[in-house]
Tab-separated table of C-alpha atoms and ligand atoms in Angstrom:
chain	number	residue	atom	x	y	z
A	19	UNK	CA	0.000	0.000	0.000
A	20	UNK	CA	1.208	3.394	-0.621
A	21	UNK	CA	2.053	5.691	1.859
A	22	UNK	CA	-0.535	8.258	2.628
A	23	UNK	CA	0.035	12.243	2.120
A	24	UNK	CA	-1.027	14.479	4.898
A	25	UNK	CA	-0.152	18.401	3.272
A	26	UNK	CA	-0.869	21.342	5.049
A	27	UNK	CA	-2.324	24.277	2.766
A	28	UNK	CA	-1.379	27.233	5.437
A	29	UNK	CA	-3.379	29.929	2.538
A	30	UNK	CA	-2.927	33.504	3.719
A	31	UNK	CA	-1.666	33.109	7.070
A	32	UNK	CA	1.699	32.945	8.931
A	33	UNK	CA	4.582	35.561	9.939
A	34	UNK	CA	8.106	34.919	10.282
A	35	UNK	CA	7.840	34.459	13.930
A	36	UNK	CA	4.735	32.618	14.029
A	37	UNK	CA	6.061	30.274	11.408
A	38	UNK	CA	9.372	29.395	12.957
A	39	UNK	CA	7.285	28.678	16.333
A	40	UNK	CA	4.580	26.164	14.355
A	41	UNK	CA	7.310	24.329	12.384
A	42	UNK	CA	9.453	23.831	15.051
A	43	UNK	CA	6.620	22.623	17.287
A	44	UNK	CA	6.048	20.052	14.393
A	45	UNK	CA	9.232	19.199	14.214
A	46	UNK	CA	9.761	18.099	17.942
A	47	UNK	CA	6.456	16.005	17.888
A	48	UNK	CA	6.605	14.460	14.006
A	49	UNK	CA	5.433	10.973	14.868
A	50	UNK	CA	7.847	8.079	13.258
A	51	UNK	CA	7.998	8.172	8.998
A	52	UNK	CA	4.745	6.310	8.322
A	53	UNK	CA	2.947	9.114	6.011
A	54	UNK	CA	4.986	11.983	3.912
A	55	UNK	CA	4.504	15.214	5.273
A	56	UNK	CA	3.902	18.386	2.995
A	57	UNK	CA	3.443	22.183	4.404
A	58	UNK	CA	1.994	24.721	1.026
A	59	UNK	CA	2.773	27.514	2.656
A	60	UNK	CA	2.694	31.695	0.610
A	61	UNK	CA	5.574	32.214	-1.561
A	62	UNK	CA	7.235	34.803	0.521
A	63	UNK	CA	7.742	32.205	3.088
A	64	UNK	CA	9.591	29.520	1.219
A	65	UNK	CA	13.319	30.366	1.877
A	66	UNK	CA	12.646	31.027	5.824
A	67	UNK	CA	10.731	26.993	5.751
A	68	UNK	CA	13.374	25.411	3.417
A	69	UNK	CA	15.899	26.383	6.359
A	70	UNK	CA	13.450	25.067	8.786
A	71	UNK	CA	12.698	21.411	7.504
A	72	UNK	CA	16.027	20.996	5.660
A	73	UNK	CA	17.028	17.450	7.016
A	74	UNK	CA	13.655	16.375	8.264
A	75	UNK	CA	10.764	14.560	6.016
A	76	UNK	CA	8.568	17.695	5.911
A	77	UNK	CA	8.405	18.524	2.276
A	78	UNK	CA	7.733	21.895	0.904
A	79	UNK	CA	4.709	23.112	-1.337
A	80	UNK	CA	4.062	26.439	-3.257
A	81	UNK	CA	-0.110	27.436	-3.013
A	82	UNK	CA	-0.174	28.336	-7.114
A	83	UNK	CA	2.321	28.337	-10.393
A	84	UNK	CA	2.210	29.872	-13.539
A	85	UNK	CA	1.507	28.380	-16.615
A	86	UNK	CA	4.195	30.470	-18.135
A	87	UNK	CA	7.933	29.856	-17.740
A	88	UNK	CA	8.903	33.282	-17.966
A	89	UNK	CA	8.295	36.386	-19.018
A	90	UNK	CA	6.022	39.521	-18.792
A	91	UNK	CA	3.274	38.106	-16.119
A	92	UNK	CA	3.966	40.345	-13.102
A	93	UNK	CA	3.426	38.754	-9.908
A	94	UNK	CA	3.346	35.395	-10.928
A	95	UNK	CA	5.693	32.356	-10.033
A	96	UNK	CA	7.447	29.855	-12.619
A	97	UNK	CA	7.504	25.858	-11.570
A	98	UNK	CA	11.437	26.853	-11.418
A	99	UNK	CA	11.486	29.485	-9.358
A	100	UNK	CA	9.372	27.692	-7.008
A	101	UNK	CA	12.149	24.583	-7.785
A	102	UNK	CA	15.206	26.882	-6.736
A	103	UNK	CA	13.903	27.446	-3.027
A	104	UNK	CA	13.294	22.742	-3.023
A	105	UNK	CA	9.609	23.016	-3.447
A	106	UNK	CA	8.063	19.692	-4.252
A	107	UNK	CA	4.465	20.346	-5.133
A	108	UNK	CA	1.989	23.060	-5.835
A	109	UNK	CA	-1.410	23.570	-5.418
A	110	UNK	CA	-3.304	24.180	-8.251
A	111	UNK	CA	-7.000	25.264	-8.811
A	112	UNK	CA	-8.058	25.706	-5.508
A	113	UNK	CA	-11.003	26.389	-5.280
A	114	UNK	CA	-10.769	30.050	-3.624
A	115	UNK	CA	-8.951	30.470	-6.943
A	116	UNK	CA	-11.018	29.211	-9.233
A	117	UNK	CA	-13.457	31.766	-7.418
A	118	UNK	CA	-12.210	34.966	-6.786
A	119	UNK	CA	-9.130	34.555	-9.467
A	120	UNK	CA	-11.343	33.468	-12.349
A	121	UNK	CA	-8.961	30.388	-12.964
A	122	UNK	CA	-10.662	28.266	-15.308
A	123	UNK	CA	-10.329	24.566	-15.965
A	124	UNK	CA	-8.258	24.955	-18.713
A	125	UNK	CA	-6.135	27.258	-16.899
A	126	UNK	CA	-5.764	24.666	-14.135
A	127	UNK	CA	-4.441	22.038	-16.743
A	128	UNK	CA	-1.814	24.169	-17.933
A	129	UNK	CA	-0.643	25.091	-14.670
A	130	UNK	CA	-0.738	21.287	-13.570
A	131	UNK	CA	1.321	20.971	-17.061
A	132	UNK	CA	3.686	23.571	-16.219
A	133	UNK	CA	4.332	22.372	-12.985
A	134	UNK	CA	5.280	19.020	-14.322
A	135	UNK	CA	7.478	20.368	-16.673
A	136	UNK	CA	9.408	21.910	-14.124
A	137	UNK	CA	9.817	18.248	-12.059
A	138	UNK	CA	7.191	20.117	-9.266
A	139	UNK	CA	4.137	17.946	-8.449
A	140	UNK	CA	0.641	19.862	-8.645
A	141	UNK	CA	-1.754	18.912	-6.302
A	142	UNK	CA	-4.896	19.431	-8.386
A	143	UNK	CA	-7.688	20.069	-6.360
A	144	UNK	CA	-11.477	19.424	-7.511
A	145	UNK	CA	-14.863	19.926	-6.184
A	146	UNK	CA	-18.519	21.016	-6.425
A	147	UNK	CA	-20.580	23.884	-4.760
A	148	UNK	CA	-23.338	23.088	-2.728
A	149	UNK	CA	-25.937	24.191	-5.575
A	150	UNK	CA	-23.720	21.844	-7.763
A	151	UNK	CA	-24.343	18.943	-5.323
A	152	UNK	CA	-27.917	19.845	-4.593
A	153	UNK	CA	-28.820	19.798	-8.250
A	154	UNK	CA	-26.746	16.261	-8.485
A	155	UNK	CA	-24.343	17.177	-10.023
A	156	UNK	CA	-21.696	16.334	-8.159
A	157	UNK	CA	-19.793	13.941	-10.214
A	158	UNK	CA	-20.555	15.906	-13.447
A	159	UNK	CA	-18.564	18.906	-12.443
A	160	UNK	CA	-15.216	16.858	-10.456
A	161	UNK	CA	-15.164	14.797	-13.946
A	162	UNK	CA	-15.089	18.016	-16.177
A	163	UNK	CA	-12.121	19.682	-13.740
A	164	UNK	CA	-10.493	16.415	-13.971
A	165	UNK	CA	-10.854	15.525	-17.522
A	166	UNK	CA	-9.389	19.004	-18.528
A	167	UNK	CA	-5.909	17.954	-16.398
A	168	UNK	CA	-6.003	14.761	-18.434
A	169	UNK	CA	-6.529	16.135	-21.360
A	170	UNK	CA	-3.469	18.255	-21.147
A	171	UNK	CA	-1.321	16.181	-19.312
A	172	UNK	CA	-1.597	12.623	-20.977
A	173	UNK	CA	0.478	9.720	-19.321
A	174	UNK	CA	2.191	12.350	-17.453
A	175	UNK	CA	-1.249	11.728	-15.363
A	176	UNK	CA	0.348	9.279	-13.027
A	177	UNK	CA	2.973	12.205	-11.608
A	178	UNK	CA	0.255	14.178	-10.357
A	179	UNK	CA	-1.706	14.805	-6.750
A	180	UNK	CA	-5.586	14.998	-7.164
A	181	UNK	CA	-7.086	16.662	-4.332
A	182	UNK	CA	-10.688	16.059	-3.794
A	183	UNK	CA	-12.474	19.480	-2.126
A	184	UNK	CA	-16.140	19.781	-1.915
A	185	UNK	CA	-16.306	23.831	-1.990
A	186	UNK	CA	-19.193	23.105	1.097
A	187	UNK	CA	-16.286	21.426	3.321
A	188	UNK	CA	-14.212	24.476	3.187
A	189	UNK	CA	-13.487	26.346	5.864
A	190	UNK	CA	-16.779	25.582	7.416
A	191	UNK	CA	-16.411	23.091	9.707
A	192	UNK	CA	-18.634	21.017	7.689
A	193	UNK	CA	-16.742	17.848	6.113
A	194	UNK	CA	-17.913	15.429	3.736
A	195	UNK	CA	-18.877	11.874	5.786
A	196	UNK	CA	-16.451	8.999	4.477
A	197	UNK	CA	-19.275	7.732	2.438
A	198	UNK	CA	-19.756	10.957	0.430
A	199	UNK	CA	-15.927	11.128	0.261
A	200	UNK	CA	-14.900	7.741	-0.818
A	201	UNK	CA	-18.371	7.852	-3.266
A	202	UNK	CA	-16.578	10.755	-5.262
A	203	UNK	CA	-12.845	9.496	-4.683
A	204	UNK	CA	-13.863	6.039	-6.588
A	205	UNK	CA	-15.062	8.007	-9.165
A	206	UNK	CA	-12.222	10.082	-9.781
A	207	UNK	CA	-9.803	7.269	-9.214
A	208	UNK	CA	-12.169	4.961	-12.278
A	209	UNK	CA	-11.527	8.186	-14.772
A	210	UNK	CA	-7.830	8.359	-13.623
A	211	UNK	CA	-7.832	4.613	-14.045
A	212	UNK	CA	-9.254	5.017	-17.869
A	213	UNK	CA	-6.193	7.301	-18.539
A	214	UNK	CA	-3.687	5.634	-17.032
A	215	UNK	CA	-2.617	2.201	-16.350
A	216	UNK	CA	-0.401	3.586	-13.477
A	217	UNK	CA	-3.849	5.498	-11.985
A	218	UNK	CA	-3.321	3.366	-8.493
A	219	UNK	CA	0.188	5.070	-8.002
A	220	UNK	CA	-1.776	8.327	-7.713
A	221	UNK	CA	-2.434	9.691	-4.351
A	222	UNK	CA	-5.836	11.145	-4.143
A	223	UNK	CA	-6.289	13.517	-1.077
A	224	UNK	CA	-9.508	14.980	0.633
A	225	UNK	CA	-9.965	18.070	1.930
A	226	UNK	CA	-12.685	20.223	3.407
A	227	UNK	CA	-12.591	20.865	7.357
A	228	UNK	CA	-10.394	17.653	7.871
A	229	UNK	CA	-9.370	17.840	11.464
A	230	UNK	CA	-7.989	15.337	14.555
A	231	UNK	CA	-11.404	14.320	15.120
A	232	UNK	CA	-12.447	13.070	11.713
A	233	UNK	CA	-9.108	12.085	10.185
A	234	UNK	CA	-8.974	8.497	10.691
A	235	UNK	CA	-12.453	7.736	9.669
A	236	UNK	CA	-11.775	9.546	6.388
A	237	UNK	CA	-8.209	7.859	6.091
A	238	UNK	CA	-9.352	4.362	6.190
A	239	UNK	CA	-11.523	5.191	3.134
A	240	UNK	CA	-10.223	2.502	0.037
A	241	UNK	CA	-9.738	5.595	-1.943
A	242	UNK	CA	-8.835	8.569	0.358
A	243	UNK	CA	-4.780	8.791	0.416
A	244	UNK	CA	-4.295	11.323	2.655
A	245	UNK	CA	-5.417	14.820	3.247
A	246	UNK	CA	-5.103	18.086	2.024
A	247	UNK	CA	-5.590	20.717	5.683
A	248	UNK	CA	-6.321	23.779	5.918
A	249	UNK	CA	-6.983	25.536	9.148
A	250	UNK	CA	-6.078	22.485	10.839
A	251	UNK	CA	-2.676	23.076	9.799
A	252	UNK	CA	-2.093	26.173	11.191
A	253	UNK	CA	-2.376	24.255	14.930
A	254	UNK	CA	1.039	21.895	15.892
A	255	UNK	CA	-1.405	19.354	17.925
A	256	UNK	CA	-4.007	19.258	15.517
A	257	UNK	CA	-1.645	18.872	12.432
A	258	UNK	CA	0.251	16.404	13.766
A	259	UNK	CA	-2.565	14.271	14.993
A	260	UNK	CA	-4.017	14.277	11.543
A	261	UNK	CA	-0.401	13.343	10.308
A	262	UNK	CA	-0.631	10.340	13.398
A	263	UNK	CA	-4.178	9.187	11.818
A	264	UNK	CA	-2.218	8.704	8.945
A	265	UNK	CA	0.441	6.186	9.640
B	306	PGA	P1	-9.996	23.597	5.484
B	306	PGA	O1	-9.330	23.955	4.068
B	306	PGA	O2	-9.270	22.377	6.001
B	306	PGA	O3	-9.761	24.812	6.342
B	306	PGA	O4	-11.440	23.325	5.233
B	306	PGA	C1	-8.920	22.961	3.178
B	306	PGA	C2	-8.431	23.590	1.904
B	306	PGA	O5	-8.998	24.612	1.477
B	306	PGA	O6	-7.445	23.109	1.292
């Protein structure tokens, strides 16, 4: 069985001080190497965290990457800029992206693309709205995000992270039951499974209000490979007993 993937997504929080005190308070309590360890943490951040995990198993993530590799698109990030400072994945099409940044799904397959190009892994997150699941379509709309990544990528598929977020589960405190998020997971792993012969390598995470409480039953899910944590990642105790549920 393949190890499970427990990444923090830290969004648009942290200070220098406040994230030297969190990663070192990981650090010190990082139960034994069962699960890999992940922290996507804002840009500005990355050189202070390299220093911080260098020599432990807490890998580094970037929260977005262009879909460019260089060039005149002010303010964004290239998949090798993000490589310099040792980041190993990326979020891409989050859903508070795909919201307030307009990002499309085609613009979320070139960014997976790009990332990939540049030896970074994206962590492609899907998910529907609660109209979207109300009206049924659930499966509809994580099939179209997905099948645009696909599309673009070919057998590159296997290299990537799909991260399954209902945009319900976010941030509210509401989660997904294991049911609900192993019914979507098998569907996303039988398209990934149509595109690739390697689909089983592929770590599919979910996220939406994952926390200490709920981890395990979510974890024990066929098709749920780790998580992807939001404001439970900003807490040492909580984090790490998410990344315990996991081994
Ligand atoms: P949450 O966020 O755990 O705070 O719900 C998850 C995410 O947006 O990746």
């Amino acid at each position: 069985m393949k190890k499970k993937l427990i990444a923090g997504n830290w969004k648009m929080n942290g200070s220098l001080a406040a994230n030297d005190a969190l990663v070192k308070a990981l650090l010190a309590g990082l139960p034994a190497g069962a699960s890999d360890v992940a922290l996507c943490v804002p840009s500005v951040y990355l050189a202070q965290l390299q220093d911080l995990v260098r020599g432990s198993r807490i890998e580094l993530g970037a929260q977005d990457v262009s879909a460019h590799e260089s060039g005149a698109y002010t303010g964004e990030l290239s998949g090798a800029m993000l490589k310099e400072f040792g980041v190993r994945y990326a979020i891409v099409g989050h859903s508070e992206r795909r919201l307030y940044h307009g990002e499309s799904d085609q613009l979320v397959a070139a960014k997976a693309k790009s990332a990939l190009a540049s030896g970074v892994t994206p962590i492609v997150c899907v998910g529907e709205t609660l109209a979207e699941r109300e009206a049924g379509k659930t499966e509809e709309v994580v099939k179209r995000q997905l099948a645009a990544v696909i599309h673009a990528n070919g057998h590159c598929i296997s290299e990537i992270v799909v991260a399954y977020e209902p945009v319900w589960a976010i941030g509210t405190g509401k989660t997904a039951s294991p049911e609900q998020a192993q019914q979507v997971h098998g569907v996303l792993r039988t398209q990934l499974k149509a595109a690739s012969a390697q689909a089983d390598r592929i770590h599919i995470l979910y996220g939406g209000s994952m926390n200490a409480a709920n981890a395990a039953q979510l974890l024990a899910q066929p098709d749920i490979d780790g998580g992807l944590v939001g404001g439970a990642s900003l807490k040492a105790q909580d984090f790490l007993s998410i990344i315990a549920a996991a081994a």
